[in-house]
CSV table of C-alpha atoms in Angstrom, one decimal:
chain,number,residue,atom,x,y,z
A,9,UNK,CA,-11.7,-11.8,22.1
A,10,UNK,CA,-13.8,-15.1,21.7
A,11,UNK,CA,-12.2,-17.4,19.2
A,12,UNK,CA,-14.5,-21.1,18.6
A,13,UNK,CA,-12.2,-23.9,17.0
A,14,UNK,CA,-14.0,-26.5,15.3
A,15,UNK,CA,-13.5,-30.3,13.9
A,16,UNK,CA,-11.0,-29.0,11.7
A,17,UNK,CA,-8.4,-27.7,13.9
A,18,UNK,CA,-5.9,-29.8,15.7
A,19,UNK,CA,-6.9,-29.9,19.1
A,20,UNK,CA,-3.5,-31.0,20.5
A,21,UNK,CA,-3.5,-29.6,24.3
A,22,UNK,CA,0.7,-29.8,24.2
A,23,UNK,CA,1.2,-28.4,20.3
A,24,UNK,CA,-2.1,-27.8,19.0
A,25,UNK,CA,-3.1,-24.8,17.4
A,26,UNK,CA,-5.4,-24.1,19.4
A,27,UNK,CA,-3.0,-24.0,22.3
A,28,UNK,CA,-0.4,-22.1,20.2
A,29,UNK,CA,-3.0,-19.2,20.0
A,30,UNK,CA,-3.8,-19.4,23.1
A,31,UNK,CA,-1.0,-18.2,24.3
A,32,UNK,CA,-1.0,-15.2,22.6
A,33,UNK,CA,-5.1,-14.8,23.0
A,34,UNK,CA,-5.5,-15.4,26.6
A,35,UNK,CA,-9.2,-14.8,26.3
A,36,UNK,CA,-10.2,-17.2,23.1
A,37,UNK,CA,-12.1,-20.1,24.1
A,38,UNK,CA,-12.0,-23.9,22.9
A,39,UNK,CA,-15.3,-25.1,21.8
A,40,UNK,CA,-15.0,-28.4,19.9
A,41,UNK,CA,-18.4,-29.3,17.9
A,42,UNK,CA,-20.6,-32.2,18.8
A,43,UNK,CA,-19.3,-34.5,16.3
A,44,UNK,CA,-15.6,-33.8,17.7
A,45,UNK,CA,-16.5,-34.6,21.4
A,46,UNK,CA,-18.1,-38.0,20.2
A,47,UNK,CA,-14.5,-38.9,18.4
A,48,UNK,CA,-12.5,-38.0,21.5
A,49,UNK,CA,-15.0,-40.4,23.6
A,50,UNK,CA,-14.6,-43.1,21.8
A,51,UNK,CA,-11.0,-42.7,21.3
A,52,UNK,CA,-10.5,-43.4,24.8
A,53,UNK,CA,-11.4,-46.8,24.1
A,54,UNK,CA,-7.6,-47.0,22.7
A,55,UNK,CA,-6.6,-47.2,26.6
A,56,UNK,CA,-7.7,-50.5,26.8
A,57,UNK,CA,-4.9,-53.2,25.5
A,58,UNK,CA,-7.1,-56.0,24.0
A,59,UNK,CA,-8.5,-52.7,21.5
A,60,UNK,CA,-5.5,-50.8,20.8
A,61,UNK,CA,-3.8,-54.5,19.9
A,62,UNK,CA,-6.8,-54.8,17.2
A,63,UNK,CA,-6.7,-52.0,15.9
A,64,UNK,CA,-3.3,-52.3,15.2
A,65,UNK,CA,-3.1,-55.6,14.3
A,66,UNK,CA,-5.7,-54.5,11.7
A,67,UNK,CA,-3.5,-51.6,10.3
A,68,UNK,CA,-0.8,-53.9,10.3
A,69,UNK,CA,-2.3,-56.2,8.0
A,70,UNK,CA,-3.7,-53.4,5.6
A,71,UNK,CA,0.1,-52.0,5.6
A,72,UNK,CA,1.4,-55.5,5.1
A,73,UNK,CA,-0.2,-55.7,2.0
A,74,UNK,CA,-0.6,-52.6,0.3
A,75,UNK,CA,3.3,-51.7,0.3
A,76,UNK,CA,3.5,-54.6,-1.7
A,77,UNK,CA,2.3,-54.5,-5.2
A,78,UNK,CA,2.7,-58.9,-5.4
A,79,UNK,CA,1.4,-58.9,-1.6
A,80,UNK,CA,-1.5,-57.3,-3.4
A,81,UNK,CA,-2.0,-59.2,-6.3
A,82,UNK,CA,-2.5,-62.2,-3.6
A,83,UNK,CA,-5.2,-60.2,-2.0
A,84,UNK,CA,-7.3,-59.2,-4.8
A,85,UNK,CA,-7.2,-63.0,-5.9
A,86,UNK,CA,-9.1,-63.9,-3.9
A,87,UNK,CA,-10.8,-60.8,-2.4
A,88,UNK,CA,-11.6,-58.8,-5.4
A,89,UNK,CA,-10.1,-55.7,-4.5
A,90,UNK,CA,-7.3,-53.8,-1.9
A,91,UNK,CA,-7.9,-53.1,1.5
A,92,UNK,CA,-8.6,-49.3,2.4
A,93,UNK,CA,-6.6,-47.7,5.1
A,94,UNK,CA,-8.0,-46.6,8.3
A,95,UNK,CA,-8.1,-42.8,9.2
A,96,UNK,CA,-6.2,-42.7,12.3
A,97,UNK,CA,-7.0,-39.6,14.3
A,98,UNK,CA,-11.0,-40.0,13.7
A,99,UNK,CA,-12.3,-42.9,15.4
A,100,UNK,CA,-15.8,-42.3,13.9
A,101,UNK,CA,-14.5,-43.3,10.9
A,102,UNK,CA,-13.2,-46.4,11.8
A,103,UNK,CA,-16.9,-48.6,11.8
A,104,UNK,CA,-16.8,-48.9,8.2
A,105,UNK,CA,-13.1,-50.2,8.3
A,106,UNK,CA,-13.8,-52.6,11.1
A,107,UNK,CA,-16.5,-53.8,9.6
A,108,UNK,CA,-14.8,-54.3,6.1
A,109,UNK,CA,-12.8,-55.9,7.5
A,110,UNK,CA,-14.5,-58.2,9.6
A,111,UNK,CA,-16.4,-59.4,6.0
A,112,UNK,CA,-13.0,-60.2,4.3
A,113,UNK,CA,-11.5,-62.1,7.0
A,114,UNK,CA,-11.9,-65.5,5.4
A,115,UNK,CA,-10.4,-63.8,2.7
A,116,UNK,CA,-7.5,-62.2,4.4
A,117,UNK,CA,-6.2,-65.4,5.8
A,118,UNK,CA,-6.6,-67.3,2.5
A,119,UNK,CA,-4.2,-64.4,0.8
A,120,UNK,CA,-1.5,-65.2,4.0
A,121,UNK,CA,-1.6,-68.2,4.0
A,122,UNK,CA,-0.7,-67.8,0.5
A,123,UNK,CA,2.2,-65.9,1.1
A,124,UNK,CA,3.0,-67.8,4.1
A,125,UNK,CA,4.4,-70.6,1.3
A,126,UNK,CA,6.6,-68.4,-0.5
A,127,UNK,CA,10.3,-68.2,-0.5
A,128,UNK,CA,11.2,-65.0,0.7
A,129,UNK,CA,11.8,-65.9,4.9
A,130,UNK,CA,11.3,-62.2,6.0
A,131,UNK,CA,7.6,-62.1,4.1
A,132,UNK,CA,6.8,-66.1,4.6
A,133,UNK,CA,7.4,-65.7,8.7
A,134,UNK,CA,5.4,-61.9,8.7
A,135,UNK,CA,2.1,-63.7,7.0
A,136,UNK,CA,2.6,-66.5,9.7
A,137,UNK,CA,2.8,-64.4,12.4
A,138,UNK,CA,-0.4,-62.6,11.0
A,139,UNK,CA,-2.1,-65.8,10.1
A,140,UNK,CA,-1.8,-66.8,14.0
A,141,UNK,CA,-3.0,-63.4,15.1
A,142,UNK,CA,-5.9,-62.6,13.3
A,143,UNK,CA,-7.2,-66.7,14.2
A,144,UNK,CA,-6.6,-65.8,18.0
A,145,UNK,CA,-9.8,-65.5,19.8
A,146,UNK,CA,-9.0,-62.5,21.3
A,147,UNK,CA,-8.4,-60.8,18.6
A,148,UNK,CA,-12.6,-62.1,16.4
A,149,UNK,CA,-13.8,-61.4,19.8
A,150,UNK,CA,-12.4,-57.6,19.8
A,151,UNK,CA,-13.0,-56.5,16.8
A,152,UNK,CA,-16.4,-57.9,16.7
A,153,UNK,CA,-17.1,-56.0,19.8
A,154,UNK,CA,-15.9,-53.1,18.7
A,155,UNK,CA,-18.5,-53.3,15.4
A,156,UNK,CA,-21.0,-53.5,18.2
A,157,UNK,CA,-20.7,-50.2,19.3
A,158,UNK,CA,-19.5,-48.5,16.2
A,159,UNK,CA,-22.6,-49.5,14.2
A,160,UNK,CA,-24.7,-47.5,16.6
A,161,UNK,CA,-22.3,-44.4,16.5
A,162,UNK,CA,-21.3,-44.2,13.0
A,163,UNK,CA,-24.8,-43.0,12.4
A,164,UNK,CA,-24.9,-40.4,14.6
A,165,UNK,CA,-21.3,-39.1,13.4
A,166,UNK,CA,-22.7,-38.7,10.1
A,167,UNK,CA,-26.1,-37.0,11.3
A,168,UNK,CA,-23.8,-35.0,13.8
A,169,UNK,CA,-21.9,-33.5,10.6
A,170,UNK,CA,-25.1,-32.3,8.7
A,171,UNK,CA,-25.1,-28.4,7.9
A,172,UNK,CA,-28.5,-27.9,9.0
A,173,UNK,CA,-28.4,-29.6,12.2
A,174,UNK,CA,-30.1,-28.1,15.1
A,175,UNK,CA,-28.7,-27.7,18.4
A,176,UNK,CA,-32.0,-29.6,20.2
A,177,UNK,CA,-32.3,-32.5,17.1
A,178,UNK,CA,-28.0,-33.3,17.8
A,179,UNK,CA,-28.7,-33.5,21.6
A,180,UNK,CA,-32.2,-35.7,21.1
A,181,UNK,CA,-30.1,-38.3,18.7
A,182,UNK,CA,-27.3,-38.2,21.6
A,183,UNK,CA,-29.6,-39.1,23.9
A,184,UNK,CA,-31.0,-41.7,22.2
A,185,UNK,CA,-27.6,-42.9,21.8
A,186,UNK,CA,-26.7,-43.1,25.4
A,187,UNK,CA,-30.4,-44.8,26.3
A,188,UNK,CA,-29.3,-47.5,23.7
A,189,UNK,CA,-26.0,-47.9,25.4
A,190,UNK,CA,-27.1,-48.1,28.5
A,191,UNK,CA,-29.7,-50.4,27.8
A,192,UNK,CA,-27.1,-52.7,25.9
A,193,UNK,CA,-25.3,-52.3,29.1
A,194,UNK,CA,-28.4,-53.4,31.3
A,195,UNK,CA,-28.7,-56.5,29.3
A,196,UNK,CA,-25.1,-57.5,29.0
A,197,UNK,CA,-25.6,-61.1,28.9
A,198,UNK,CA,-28.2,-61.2,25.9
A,199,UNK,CA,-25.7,-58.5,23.8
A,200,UNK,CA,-23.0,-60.7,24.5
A,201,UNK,CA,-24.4,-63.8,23.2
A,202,UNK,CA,-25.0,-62.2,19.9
A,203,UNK,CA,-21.2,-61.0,19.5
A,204,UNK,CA,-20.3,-64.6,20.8
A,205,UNK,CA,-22.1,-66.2,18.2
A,206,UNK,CA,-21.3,-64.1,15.5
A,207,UNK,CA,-17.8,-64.7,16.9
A,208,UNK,CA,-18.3,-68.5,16.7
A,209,UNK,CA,-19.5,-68.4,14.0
A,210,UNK,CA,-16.2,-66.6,12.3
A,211,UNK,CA,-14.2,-68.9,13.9
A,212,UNK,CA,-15.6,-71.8,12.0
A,213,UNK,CA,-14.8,-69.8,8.9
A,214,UNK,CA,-11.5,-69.4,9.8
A,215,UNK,CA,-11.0,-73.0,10.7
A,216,UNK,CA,-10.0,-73.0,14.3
A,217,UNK,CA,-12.2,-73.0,17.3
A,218,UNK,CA,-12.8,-70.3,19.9
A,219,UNK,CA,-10.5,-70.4,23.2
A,220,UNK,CA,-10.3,-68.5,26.7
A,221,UNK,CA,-7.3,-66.7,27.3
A,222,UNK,CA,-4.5,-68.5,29.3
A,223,UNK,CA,-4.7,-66.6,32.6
A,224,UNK,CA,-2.1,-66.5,35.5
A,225,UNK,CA,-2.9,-66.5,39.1
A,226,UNK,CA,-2.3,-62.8,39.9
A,227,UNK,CA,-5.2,-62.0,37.3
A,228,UNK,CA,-7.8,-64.7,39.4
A,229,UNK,CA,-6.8,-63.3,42.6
């Protein structure tokens, strides 16, 4: 028997249900499509601190003021509209949130620092604490890194989900892909300076200036 499970299926390999069938179906094989592999790949970039703490900073801040029907009135104020919550099993889909976000920043802190004068402690210290995050340079520099990338694979996601997709067109574009990334890698410094100044750049919107990160001596050594 020869089962093939697809983007749709959780692919859990403790509880799955692929796994649960499994175990019954010793034979049926696990054959995840293109567009699945890419979101696992890039979902490994969740190991690394400085990304998972964006990330979550970001659904933080999305949370913060959507559960909040006068947290939201602040934010569309001044930003015109609510911010749209991030999917949080496919990375692929995160690129347009990122980047959302990345555009309403200004806008974001404006609508905290807002709230950061109310009366209410518990709400007033949260949009402080928020306010001080999203301006850490850290933070501008991580997320705009990550929109780097993201541009680059969004499109293929989306090209990767067409129904008349051939098998040789989806590995050409994947190729491609990895040429440009390696490339990008090649030329670090020149790919950097773009996300620095873009970064810079931001900062000066936000009002503050961009910083290294403290470092202690066992990370020099």
């Amino acid at each position: 028997v020869l089962g093939v499970f697809g983007w749709g299926v959780n692919m859990s390999t403790i509880c799955g249900a692929a796994i649960t069938i499994q175990k019954s179906a010793k034979n049926v094989l696990i054959c995840p499509c293109l567009n699945h592999s890419l979101n696992n790949n890039l979902s490994r970039s969740n190991k690394i601190q400085s990304v998972r703490n964006a990330i979550g900073t970001i659904q933080e801040i999305i949370k913060f003021f959507n559960v909040s029907a006068k947290r939201n009135f602040i934010l569309k104020k001044h930003l015109g509209y609510q911010l749209t919550s991030q999917c949080i099993t496919h990375w692929i889909e995160r690129h347009d949130s990122v980047l959302e976000f990345i555009n309403d920043l200004p806008f974001i802190l404006k609508s905290l620092t807002k709230i950061f004068t109310w009366h209410d402690l518990s709400t007033s210290s949260k949009a402080n604490s928020l306010c001080k995050t999203i301006q850490d340079s850290e933070f501008v520099m991580c997320i705009f890194s990550l929109n780097d990338i993201m541009c680059l694979t969004r499109p293929l996601s989306i090209l990767l989900q067409t129904e008349n997709l051939d098998l040789f067109s989806a590995t050409t574009k994947i190729k491609e892909l990895r040429e440009v990334l390696s490339t990008k890698r090649n030329d670090a410094n020149q790919c950097f300076n773009i996300i620095y100044n873009n970064v810079v750049e931001m900062m000066s919107k936000l009002g503050t200036e961009l910083k290294l990160p403290r470092t202690t001596k066992s990370r020099l050594t």
